[in-house]
Coordinates of C-alpha atoms in Angstrom, one line a residue:
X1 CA 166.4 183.4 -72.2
X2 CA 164.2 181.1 -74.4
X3 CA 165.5 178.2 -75.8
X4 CA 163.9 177.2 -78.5
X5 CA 164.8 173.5 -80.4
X6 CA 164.3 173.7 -83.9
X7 CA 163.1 171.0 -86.1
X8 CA 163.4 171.5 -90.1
X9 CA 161.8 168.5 -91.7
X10 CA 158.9 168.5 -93.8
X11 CA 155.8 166.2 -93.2
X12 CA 153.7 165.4 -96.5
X13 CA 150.6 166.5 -96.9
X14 CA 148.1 164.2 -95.3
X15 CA 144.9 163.8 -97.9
X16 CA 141.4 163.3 -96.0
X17 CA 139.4 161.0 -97.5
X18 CA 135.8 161.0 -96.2
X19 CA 134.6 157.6 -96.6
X20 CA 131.0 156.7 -97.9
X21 CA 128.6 155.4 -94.9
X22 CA 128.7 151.8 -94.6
X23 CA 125.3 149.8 -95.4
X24 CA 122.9 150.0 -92.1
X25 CA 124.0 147.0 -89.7
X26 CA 121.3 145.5 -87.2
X27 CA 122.1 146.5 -83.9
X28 CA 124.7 149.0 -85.4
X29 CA 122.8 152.1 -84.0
X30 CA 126.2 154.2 -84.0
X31 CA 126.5 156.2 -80.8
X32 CA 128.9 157.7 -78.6
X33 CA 128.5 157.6 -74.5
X34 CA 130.8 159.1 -71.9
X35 CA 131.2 157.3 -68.4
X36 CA 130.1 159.6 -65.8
X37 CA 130.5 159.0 -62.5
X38 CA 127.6 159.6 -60.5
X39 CA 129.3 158.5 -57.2
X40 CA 130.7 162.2 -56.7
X41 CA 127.7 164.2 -57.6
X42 CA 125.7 163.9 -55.2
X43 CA 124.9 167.7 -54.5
X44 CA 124.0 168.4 -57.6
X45 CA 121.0 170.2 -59.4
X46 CA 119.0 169.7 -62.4
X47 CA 120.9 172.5 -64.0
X48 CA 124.1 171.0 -63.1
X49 CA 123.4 168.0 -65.1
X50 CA 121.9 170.5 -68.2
X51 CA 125.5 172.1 -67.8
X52 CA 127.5 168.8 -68.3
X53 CA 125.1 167.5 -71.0
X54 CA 125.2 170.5 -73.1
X55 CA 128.9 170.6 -73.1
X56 CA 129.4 166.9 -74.1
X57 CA 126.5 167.1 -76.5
X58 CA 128.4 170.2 -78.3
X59 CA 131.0 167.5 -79.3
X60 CA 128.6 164.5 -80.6
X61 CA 128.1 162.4 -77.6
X62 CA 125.0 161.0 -77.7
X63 CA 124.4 160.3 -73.9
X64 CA 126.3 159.7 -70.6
X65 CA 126.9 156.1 -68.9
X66 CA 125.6 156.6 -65.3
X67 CA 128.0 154.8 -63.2
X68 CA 125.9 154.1 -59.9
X69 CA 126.0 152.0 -56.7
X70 CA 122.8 150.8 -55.1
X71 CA 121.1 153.5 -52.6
X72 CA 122.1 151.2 -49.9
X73 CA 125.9 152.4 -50.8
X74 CA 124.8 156.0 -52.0
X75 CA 121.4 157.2 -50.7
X76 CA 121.6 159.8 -53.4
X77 CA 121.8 157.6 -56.4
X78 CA 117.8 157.4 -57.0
X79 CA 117.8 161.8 -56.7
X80 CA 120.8 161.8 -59.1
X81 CA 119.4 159.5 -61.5
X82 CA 116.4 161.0 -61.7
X83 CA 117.8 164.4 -62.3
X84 CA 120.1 163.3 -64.8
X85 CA 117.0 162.1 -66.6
X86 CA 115.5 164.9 -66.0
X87 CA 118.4 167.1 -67.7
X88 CA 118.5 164.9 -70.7
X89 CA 115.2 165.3 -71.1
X90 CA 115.6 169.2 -71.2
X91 CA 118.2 169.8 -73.1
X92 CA 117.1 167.3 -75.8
X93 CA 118.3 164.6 -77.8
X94 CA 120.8 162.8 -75.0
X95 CA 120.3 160.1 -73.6
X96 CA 121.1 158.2 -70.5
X97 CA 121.5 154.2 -69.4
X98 CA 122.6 153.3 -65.8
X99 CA 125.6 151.7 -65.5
X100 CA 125.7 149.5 -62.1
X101 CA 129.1 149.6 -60.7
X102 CA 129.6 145.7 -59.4
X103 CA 132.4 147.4 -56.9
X104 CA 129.3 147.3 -54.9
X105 CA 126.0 145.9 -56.7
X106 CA 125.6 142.1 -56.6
X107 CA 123.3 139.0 -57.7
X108 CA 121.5 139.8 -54.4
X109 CA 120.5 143.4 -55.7
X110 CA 118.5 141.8 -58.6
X111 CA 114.9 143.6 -57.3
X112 CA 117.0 147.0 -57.0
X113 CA 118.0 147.1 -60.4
X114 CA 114.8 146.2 -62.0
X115 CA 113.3 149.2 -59.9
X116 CA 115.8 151.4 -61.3
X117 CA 115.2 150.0 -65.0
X118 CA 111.6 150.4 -64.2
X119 CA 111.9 153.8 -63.2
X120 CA 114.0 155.0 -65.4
X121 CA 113.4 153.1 -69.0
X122 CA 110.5 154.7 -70.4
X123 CA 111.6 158.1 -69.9
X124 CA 112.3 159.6 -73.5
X125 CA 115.8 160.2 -72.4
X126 CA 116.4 156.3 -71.7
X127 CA 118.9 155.2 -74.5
X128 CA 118.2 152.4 -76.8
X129 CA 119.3 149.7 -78.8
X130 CA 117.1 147.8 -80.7
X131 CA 114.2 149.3 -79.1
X132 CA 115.0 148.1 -75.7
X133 CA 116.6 150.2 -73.2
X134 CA 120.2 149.7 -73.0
X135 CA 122.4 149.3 -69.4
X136 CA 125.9 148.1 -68.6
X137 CA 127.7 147.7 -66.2
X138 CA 131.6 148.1 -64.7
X139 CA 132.6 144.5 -63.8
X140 CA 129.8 142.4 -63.4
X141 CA 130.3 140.2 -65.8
X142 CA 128.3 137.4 -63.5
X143 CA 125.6 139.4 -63.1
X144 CA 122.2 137.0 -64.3
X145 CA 120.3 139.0 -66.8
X146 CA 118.3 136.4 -67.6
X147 CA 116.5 136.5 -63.7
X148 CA 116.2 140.6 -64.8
X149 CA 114.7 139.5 -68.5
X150 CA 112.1 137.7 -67.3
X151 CA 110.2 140.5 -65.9
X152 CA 111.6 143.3 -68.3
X153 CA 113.0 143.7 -71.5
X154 CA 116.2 145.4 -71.1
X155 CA 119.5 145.2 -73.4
X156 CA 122.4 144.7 -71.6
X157 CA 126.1 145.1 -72.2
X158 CA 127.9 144.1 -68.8
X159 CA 131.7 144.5 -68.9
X160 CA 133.3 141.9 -69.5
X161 CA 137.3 141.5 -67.8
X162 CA 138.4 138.5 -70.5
X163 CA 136.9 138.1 -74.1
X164 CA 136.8 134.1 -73.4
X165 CA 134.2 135.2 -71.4
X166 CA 131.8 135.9 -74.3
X167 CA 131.9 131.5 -74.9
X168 CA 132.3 130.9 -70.7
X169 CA 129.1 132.8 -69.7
X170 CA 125.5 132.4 -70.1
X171 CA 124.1 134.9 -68.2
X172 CA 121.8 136.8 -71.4
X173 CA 124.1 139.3 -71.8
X174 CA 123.7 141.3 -75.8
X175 CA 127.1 142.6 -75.8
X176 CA 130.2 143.2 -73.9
X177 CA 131.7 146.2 -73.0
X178 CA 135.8 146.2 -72.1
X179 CA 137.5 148.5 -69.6
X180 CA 140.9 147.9 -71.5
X181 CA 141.3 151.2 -73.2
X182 CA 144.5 151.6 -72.3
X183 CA 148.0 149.2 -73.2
X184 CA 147.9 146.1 -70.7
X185 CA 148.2 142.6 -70.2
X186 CA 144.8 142.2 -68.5
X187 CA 143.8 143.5 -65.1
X188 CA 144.8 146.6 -63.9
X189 CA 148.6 145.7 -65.4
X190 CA 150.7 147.9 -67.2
X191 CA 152.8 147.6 -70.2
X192 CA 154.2 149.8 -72.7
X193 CA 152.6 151.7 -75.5
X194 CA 152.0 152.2 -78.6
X195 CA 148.1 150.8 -78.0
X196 CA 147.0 148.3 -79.9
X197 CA 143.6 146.2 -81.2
X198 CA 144.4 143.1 -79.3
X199 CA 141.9 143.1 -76.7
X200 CA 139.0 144.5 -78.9
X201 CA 140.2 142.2 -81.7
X202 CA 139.5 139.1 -79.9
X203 CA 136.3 140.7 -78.3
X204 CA 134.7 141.6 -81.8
X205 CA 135.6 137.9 -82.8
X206 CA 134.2 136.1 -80.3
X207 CA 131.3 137.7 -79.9
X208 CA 130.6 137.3 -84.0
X209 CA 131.3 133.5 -83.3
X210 CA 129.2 133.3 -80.7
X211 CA 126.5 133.7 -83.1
X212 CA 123.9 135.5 -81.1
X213 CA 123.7 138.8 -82.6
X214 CA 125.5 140.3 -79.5
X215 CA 127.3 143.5 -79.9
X216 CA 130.7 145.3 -78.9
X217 CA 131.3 148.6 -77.3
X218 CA 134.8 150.3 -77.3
X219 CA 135.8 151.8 -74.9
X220 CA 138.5 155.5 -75.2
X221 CA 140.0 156.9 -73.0
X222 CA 143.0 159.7 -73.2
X223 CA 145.0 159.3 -69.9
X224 CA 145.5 157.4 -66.6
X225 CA 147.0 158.4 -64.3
X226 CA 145.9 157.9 -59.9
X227 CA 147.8 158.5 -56.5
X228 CA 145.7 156.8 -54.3
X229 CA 146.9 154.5 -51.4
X230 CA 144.3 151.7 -52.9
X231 CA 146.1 152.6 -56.6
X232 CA 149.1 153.9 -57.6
X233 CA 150.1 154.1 -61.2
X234 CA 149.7 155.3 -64.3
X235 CA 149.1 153.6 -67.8
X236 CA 151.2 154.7 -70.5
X237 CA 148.5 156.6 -72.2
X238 CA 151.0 159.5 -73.5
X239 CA 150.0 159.4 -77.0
X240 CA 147.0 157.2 -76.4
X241 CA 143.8 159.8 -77.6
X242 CA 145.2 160.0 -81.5
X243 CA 146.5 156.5 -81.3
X244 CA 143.2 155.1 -79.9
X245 CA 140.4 156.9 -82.3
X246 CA 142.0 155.8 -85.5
X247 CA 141.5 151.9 -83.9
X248 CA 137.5 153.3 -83.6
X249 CA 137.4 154.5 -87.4
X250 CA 139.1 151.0 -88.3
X251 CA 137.1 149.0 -86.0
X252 CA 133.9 150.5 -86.5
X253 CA 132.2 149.0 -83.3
X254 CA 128.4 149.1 -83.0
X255 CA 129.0 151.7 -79.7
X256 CA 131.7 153.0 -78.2
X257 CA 132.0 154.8 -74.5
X258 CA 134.2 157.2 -73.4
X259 CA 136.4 156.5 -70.1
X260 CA 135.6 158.6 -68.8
X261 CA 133.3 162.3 -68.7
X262 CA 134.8 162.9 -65.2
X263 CA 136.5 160.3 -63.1
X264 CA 138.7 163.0 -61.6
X265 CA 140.4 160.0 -59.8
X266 CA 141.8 158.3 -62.3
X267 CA 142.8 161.7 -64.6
X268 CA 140.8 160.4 -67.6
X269 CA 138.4 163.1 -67.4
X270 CA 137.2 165.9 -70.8
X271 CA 134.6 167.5 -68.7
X272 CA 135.2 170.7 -67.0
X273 CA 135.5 171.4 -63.5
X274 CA 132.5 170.5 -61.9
X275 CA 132.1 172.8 -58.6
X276 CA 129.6 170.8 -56.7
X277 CA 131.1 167.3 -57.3
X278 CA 132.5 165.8 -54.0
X279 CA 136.2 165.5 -53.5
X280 CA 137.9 161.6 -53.3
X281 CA 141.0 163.6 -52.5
X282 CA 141.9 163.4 -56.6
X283 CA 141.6 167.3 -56.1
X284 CA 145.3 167.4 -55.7
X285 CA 146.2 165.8 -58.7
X286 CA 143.1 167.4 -60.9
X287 CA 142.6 170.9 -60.0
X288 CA 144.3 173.0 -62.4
X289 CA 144.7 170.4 -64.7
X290 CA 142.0 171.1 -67.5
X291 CA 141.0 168.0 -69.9
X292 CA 138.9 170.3 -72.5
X293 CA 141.5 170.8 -75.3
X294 CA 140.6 166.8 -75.6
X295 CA 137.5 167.5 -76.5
X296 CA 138.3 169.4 -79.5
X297 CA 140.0 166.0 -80.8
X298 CA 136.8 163.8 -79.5
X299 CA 134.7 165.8 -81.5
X300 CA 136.8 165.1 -84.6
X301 CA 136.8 161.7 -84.7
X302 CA 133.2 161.2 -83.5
X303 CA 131.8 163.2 -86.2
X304 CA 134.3 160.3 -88.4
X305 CA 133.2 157.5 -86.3
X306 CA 129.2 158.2 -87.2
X307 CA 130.1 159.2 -91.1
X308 CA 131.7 155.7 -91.0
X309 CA 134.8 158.0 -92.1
X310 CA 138.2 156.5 -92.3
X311 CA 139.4 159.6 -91.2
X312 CA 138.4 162.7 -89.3
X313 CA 137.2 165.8 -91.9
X314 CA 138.9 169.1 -90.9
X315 CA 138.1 172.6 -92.0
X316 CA 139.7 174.7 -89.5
X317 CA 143.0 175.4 -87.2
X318 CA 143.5 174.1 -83.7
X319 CA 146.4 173.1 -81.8
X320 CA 145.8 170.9 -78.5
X321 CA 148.9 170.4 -76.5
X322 CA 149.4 168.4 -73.0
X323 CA 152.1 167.7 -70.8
X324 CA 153.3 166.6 -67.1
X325 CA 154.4 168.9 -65.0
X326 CA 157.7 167.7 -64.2
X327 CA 160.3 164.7 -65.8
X328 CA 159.6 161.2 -65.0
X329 CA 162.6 161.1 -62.2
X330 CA 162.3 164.0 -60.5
X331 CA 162.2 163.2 -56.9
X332 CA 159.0 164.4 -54.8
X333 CA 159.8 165.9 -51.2
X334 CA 156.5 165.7 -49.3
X335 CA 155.1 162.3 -50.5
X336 CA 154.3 159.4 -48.5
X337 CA 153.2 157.0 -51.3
X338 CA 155.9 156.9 -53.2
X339 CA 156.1 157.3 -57.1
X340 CA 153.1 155.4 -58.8
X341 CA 153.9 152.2 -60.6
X342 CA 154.5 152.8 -64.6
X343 CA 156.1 155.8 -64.5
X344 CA 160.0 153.8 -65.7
X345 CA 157.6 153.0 -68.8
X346 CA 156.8 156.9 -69.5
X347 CA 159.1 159.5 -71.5
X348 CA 159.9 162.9 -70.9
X349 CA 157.7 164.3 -73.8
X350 CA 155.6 167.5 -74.4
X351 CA 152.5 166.3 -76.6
X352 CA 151.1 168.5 -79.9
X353 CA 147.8 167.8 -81.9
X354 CA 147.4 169.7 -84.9
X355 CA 143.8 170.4 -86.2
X356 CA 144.3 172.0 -89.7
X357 CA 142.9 172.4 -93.0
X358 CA 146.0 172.8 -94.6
X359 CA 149.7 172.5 -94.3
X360 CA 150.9 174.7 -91.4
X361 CA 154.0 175.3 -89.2
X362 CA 154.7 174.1 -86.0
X363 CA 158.3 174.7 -85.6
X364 CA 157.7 171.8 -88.2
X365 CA 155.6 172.1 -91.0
X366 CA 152.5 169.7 -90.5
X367 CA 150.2 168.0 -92.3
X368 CA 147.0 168.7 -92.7
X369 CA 144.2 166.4 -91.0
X370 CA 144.9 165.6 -87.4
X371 CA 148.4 164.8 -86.3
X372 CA 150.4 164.3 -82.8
X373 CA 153.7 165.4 -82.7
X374 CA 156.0 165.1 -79.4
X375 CA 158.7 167.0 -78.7
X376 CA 161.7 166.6 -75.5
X377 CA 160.6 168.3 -72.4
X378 CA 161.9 170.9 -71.0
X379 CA 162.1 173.2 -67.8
X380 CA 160.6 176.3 -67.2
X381 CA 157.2 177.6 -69.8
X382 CA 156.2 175.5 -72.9
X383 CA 155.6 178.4 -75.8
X384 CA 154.2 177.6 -79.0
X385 CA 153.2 179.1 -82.3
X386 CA 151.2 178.2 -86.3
X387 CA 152.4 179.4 -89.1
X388 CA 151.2 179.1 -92.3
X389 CA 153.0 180.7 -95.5
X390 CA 155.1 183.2 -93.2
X391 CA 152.6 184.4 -90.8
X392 CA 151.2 183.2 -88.0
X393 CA 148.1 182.1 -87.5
X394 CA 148.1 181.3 -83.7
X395 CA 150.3 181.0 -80.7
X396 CA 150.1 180.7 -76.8
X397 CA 152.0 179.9 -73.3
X398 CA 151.1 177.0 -71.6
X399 CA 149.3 177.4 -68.2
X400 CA 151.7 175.1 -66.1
X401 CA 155.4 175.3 -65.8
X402 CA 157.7 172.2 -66.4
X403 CA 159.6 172.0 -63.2
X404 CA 162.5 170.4 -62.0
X405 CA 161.3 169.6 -58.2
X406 CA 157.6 168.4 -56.9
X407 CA 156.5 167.4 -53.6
X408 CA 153.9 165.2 -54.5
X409 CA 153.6 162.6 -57.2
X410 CA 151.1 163.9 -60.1
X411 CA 151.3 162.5 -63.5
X412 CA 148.4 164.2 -64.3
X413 CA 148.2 165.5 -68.0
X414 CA 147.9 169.7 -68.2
X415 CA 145.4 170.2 -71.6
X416 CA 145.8 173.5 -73.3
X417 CA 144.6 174.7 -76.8
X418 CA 144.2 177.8 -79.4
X419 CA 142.9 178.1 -82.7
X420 CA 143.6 180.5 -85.3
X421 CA 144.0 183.6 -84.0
X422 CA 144.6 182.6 -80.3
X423 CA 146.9 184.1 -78.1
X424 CA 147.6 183.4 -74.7
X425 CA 148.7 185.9 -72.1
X426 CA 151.7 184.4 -70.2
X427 CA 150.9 183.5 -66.4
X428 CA 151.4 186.1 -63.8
X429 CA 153.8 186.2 -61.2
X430 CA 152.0 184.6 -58.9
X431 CA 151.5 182.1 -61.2
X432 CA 154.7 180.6 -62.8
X433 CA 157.5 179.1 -60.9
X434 CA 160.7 180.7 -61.6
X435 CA 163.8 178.2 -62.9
X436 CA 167.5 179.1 -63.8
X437 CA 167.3 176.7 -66.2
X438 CA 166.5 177.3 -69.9
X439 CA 163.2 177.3 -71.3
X440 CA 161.6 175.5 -73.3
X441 CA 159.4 175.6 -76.6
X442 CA 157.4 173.5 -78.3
X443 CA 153.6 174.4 -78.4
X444 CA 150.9 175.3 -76.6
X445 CA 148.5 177.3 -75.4
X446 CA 145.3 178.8 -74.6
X447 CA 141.1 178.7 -73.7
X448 CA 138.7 175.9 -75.8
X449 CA 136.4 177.2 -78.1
X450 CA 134.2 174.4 -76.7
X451 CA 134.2 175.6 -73.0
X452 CA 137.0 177.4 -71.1
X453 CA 138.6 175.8 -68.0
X454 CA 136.1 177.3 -65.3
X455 CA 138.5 179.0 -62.9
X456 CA 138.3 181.1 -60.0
X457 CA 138.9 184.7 -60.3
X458 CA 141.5 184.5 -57.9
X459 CA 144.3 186.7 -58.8
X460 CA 142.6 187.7 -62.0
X461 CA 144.0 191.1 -61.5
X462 CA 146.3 192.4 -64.5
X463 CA 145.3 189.7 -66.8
X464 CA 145.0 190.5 -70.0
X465 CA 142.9 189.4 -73.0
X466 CA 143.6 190.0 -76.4
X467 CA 141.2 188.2 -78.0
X468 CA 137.7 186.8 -78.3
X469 CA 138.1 183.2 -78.5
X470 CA 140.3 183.6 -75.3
X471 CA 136.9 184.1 -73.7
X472 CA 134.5 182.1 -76.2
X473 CA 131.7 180.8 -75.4
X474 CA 131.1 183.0 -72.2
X475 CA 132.1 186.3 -73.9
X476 CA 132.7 187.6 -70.3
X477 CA 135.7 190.3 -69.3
X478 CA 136.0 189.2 -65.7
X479 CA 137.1 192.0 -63.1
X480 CA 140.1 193.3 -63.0
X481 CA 140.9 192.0 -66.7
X482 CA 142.0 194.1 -69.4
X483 CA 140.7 194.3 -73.0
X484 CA 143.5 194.6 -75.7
X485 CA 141.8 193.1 -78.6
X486 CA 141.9 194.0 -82.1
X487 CA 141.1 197.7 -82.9
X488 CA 137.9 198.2 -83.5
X489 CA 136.5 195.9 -81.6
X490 CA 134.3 196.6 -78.7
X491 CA 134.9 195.5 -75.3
X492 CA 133.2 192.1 -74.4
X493 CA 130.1 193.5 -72.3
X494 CA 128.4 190.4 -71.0
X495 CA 128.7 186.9 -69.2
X496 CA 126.4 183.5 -70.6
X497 CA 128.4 181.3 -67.9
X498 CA 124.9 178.9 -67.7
X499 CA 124.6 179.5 -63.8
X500 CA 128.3 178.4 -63.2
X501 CA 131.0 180.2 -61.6
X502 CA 132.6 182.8 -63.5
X503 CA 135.7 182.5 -65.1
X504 CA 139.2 184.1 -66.0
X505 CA 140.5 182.9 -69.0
X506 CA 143.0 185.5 -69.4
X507 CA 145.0 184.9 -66.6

């Protein structure tokens, strides 16, 4: 039996109003980066990097951070740096900038990264600002530039852990970056949500008293969440991706950078799987857990950010959904760690963007622009359904059950999506855990228009696919997949997969 919780209030009509670009601002050069972590890549290729750079550059983001340790750490950072210079340059306008992760670099590495900005910084894929080539850094706030200055012009944007910094230090830094994209006190505490300006509002102040021209970049993030015996917690990031990019549109910072592309550790991924990445031992928590319905909001509000919009333009129908796998108290059996800190902070929520042009219905009519909704979780598969004017426009099943039990402690978000005309195939069998408890609905649903989840073919057998955008952009019937799609038609006939592992989106 379904159970299916009703709502039957109306939400006005939200009007979009695309704002006029502001005037040009010096160092205001308006771009989006994602963190990536090169740490777990180290087996990768050339057209691994192309893979990863065309998908983030289908959503607006200009270039990736390149989160590095010295070659004395990683002997493969100077291979991967060079081919993720080499990709950018490839696929075209994307850029790169290293960012040296002070876990491990220090003052004594000054001669390393001056080889690296050397090597690296007039490639046509080096990002600038203000002609110079940009670099950051996570932590390292006491890092000297000004050693690093005076033998090459570099502009650099270290992150800085307190915004009283910006007075404290004079160490030729041009900007700060903060890590605090997420509601805390400072540090790697937690408090509760909603998220809020206060860290970036005294950041953007001091730096404009400071006087020196220096710049901000904002950092976004959508989730974290980690289960690692060095961290356990999660932030309360629940509602944090539609909370957050409105702060971006309000703030308008000079850059912002996205935490992160693919920090499978700490669950704030929107990439893709990435096959030939190392495992930290996050692949318990992250595999089949897709990020890319995120994306589809990202590319929203980047497109805003640039136009200097107040708000994101819309002109189609999408629905992104997330949830947790099971309730906040639900006791896990085969866990020596315990339950991560935060999670007495959380609530028992499933999680609904809406992405439309007009007013719609999602149990509850919605407004149209971009909207979260939450609804009360519940055991057993998360169904859900857009209507607009009596006929539905786009439904699908979640790919992850809501259970009662667990035996280890994820609180991992599960990322689905559909547009208009999306359906999703419930999961086989094999697939979906069986309950005696009600079900639940709410919304949900299927493959991203941007890039499907990239899946084994595993007990693809029986799925069924009943329409295109369930297998967009790779237009690929995998084996043992079944083609009911509208009548007329034609079965999909081909695979564009760009060298990766195919996929089964239907399953």
């Amino acid at each position: 039996m379904l159970w299916r919780a009703t709502l039957a209030f109306t939400l006005s009509a939200l009007q979009l109003v695309r704002a006029l670009n502001p005037a040009p601002r010096a160092n205001s050069p308006k771009a989006v980066y994602a963190h990536f972590m090169v740490g777990i890549v180290e087996n990768f290729s050339v057209a691994d990097w192309v893979t990863e750079i065309r998908t983030a550059k289908a959503i607006g983001i200009d270039g990736f951070a390149l989160n590095c340790a010295p070659p004395r750490v990683d002997s493969y950072t100077p291979k991967q740096l060079a081919n993720a210079y080499a990709a950018a340059t490839q696929v075209g306008g994307f850029t790169m900038f290293p960012s040296f992760d002070f876990a491990y670099w220090n003052n004594g590495d000054t001669n390393t990264i001056l080889e690296v900005l050397s090597n690296y910084s007039s490639l046509p894929s080096q990002a600038l600002t203000t002609a110079d080539p940009l670099s950051a850094t996570f932590v390292g706030e006491f890092f000297d530039w000004n050693t690093v200055k005076s033998q090459f012009n570099v502009f650099a944007i270290p992150n800085l852990e307190d915004p009283a910094q910006v007075s404290q230090l004079n160490t030729g830094f041009d900007g700060a970056f903060s890590w605090y994209a997420w509601p805390t006190f400072g540090g790697n505490s937690i408090k509760s949500g909603p998220m809020t300006t206060e860290w970036d509002d005294k950041f953007v102040a001091n730096l404009k008293n400071a006087g020196k021209g220096q710049i901000y970049m904002m950092p976004v993030s959508p989730w974290f969440s980690t289960h690692f015996g060095s961290k356990n917690w999660v932030f309360i990031a629940e509602q944090l991706i539609t909370d957050r990019w409105p702060q971006v549109l309000s703030i308008q910072p000079e850059l912002v950078e996205i935490v992160t592309w693919n920090d499978f550790g700490e669950s704030h991924y929107i990439s893709d799987s990435e096959p030939n990445h190392s495992d930290d031992g996050s692949s318990v928590w992250a595999n089949g857990y897709p990020h890319a319905g995120w994306r589809i909001i990202m590319q929203a509000y980047i497109a805003a950010y640039k136009a200097g919009a107040s708000a994101p333009s819309v002109t189609g129908d999408q629905v992104v959904y997330w949830y947790r796998g099971f309730p906040k108290n639900t006791r896990c059996t085969n866990d020596t760690l315990g339950p991560p800190n935060g999670i007495d902070l959380l609530q028992d929520l499933v999680f609904v963007t809406t992405l439309v042009a007009s007013p719609a219905q999602l149990t509850v009519t919605v407004p149209a622009g971009v909207t979260t909704h939450n609804f009360t979780m519940g055991i057993g598969s998360q169904v859900f359904s857009l209507s607009r004017n009596g006929a539905q426009v786009g439904a699908g099943q979640g790919g992850l059950q809501i259970k009662d039990s667990c035996t280890i402690y994820n609180y991992n978000a599960y990322v689905g999506n559909f547009g208009a005309g999306g359906v999703v195939t419930p999961p086989s069998s094999s697939q979906s855990a069986t309950s005696s408890r009600p079900q639940s609905s709410s919304s949900s649903s299927a493959s991203s228009p941007l890039s499907p989840p990239r899946r084994s073919t595993t007990g693809c057998a029986g799925c069924t696919v009943t329409a295109s955008s369930q297998i967009a952009p790779t237009n690929c019937l995998q084996p043992g997949c079944v083609w009911r799609g509208p009548a007329g038609q034609s079965t999909p006939d081909h695979c564009d997969t760009g060298g990766k592992p195919p996929v089964c989106t239907g399953s």
